[in-house]
Short mmCIF file of C-alpha atoms in Angstrom, two decimals:
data_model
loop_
_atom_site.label_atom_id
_atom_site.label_comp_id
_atom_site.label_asym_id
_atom_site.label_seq_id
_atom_site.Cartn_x
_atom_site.Cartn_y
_atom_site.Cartn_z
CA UNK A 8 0.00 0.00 0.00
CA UNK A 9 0.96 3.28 -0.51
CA UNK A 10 1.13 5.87 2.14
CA UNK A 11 -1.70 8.23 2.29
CA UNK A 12 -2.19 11.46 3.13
CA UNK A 13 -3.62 10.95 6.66
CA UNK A 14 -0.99 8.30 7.47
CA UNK A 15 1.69 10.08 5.95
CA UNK A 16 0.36 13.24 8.24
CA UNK A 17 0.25 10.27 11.52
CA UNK A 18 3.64 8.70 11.14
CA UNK A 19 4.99 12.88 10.81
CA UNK A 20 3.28 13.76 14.08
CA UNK A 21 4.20 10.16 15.54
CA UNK A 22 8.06 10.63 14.61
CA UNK A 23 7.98 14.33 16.57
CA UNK A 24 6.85 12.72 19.48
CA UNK A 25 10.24 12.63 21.27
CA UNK A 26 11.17 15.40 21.12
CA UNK A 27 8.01 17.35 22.58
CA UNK A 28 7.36 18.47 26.13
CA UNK A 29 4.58 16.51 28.48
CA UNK A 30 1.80 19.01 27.14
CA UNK A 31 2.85 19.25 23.98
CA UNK A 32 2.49 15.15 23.28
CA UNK A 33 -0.50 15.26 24.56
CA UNK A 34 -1.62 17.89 22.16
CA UNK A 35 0.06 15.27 19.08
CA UNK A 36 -1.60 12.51 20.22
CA UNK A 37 -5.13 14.27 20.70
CA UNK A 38 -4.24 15.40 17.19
CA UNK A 39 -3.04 11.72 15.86
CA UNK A 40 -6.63 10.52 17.55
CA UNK A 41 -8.53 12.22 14.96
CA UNK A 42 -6.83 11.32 12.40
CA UNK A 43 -6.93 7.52 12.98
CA UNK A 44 -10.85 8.33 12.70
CA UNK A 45 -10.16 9.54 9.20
CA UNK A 46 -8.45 6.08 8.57
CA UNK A 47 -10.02 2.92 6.45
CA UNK A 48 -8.93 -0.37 7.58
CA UNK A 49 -6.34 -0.73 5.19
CA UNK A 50 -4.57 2.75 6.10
CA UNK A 51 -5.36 1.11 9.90
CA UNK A 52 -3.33 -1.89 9.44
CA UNK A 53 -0.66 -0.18 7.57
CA UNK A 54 0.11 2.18 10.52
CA UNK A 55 -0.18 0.08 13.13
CA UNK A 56 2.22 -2.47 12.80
CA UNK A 57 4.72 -4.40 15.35
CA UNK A 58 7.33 -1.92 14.60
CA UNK A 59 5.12 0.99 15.61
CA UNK A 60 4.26 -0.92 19.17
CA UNK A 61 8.24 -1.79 19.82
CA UNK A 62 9.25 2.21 18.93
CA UNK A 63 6.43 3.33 21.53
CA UNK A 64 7.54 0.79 23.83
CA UNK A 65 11.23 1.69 23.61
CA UNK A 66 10.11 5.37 23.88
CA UNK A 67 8.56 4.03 27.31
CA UNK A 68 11.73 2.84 28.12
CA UNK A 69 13.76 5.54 27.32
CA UNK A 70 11.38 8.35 28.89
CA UNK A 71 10.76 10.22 25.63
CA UNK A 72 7.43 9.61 26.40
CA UNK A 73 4.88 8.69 30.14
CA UNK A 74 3.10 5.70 30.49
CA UNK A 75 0.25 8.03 30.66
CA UNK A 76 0.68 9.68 27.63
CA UNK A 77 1.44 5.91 25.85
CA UNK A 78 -1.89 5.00 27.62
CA UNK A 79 -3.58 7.99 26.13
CA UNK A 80 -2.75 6.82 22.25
CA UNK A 81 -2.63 2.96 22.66
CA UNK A 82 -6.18 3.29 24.34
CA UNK A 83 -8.04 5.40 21.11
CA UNK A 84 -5.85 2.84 18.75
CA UNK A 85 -7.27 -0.05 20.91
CA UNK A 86 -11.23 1.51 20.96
CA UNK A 87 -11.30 2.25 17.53
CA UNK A 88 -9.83 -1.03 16.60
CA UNK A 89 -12.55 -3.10 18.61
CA UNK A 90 -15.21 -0.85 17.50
CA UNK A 91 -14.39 -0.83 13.81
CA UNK A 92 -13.87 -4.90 14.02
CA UNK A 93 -10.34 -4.18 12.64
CA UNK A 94 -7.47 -6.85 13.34
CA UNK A 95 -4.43 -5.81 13.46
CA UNK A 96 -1.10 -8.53 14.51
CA UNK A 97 1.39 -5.53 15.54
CA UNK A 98 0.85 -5.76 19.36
CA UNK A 99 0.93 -9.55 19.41
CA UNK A 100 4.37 -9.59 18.45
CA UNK A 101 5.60 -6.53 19.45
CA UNK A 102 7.80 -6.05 22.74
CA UNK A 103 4.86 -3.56 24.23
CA UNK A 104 2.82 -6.81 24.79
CA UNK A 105 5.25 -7.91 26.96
CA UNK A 106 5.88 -4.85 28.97
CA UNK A 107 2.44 -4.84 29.19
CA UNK A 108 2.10 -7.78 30.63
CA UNK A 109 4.56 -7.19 33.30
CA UNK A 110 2.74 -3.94 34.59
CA UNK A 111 -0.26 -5.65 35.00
CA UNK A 112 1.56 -8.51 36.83
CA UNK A 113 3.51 -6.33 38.75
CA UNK A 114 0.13 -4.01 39.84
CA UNK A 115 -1.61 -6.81 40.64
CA UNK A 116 0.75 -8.45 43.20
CA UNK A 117 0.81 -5.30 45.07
CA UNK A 118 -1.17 -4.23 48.12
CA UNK A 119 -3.92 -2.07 47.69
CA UNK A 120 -2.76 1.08 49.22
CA UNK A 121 0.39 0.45 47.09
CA UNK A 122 -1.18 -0.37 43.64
CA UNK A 123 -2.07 2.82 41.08
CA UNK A 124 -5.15 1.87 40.45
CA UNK A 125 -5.85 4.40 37.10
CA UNK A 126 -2.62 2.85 35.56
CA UNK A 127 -3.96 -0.57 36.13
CA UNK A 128 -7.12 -0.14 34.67
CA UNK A 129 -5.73 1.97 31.91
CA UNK A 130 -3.39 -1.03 31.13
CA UNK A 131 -5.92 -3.99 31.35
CA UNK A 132 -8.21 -1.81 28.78
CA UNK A 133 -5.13 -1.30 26.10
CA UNK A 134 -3.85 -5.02 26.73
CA UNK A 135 -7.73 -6.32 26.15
CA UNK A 136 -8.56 -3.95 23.03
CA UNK A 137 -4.70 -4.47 21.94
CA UNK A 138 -4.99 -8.02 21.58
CA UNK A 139 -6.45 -10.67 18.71
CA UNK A 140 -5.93 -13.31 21.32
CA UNK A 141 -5.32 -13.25 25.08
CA UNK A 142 -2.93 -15.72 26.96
CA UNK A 143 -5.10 -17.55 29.73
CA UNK A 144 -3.07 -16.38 32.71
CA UNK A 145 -3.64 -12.59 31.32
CA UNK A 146 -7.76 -13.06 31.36
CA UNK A 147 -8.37 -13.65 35.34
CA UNK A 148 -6.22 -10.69 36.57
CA UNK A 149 -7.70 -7.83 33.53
CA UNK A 150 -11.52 -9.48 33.38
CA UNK A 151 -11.83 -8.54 37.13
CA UNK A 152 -10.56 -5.16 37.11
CA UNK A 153 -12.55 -3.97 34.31
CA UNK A 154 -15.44 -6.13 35.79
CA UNK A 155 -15.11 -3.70 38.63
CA UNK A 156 -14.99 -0.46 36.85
CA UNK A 157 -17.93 -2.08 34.19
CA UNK A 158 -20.24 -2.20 37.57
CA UNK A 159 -19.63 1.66 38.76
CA UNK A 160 -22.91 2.56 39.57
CA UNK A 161 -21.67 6.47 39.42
CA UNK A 162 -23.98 8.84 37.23
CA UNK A 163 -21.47 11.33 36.01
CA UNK A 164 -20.57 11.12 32.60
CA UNK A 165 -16.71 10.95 32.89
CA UNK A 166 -17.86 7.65 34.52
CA UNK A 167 -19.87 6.33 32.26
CA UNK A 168 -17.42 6.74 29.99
CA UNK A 169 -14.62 4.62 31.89
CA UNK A 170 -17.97 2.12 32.00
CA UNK A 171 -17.97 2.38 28.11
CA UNK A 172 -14.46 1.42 27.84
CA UNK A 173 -14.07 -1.30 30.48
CA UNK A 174 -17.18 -2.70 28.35
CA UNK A 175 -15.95 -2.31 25.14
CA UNK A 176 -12.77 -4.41 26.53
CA UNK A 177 -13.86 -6.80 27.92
CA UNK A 178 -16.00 -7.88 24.80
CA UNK A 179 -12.81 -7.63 22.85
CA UNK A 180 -11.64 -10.80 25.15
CA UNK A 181 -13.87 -13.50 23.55
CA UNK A 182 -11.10 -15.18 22.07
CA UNK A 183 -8.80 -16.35 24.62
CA UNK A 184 -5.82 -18.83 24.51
CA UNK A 185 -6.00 -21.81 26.64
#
């Protein structure tokens, strides 16, 4: 395929990443969020590939960008993928998976009063709208937690919203590896 004009414009905005302040990746990323709604499947796929997932992940590791900021991407790339139906292989098989993995490990063995609970959540959401297919030792730690923030019984729209997206990952875990 060749590169668009939308994913030419992503991968631009995605490369300047780096080298931008806290607020000013946030303001890119808002920015790259619309424009994945501009994208088809195809343009989709062609963005967001293993080697995508491994640079942000490396960019985790070498602080060029937060968690939180990661989270704030990874989680639009994950809800749009799961509510467009799109599959896409690149987080399989990328080395974010695995870091992924062992935050939500790591939260989870913690004490309560010790564990960041937003982090958690955020993470069990990306993993479970990330994935094509879920290892079986991943789905009894994440279904819980978004189990718990699925049953808020709070009115206010910001959390109806984290409802909405604990929902809309968990029914992205249908298919999991046993």
């Amino acid at each position: 395929m060749q590169e668009t004009s939308v994913t030419k414009r992503f991968n631009e905005l995605f490369d300047k990443l780096e080298h931008c302040d806290e607020d000013e990746q946030r303001q890119k990323i808002e920015e790259m969020n619309e424009m994945i709604n501009e994208m088809d499947e195809e343009e989709f796929e062609y963005v967001f590939t293993t080697e995508l997932f491994n640079k942000i992940h490396e960019m985790i590791e070498d602080k060029k960008i937060s968690l939180e900021n990661a989270i704030l991407l990874l989680k639009y790339i994950g809800y749009y993928k799961v509510l467009k139906g799109i599959r896409i292989n690149g987080f399989n098989e990328s080395s974010l998976e695995e870091k992924f993995k062992e935050i939500i490990y790591d939260e989870n063995e913690k004490k309560d009063e010790d564990k960041n609970e937003i982090i958690f959540v955020d993470i069990c959401e990306c993993y479970f709208m990330l994935n094509n297919q879920f290892s079986s030792d991943m789905y009894p730690i994440c279904a819980p937690c978004l189990l718990n923030v699925a049953s808020s019984k709070e009115k206010k729209e910001e959390a109806q919203k984290k409802v909405e997206v604990a929902l809309l990952a968990l029914s992205n875990s249908s298919t999991v590896n046993v």
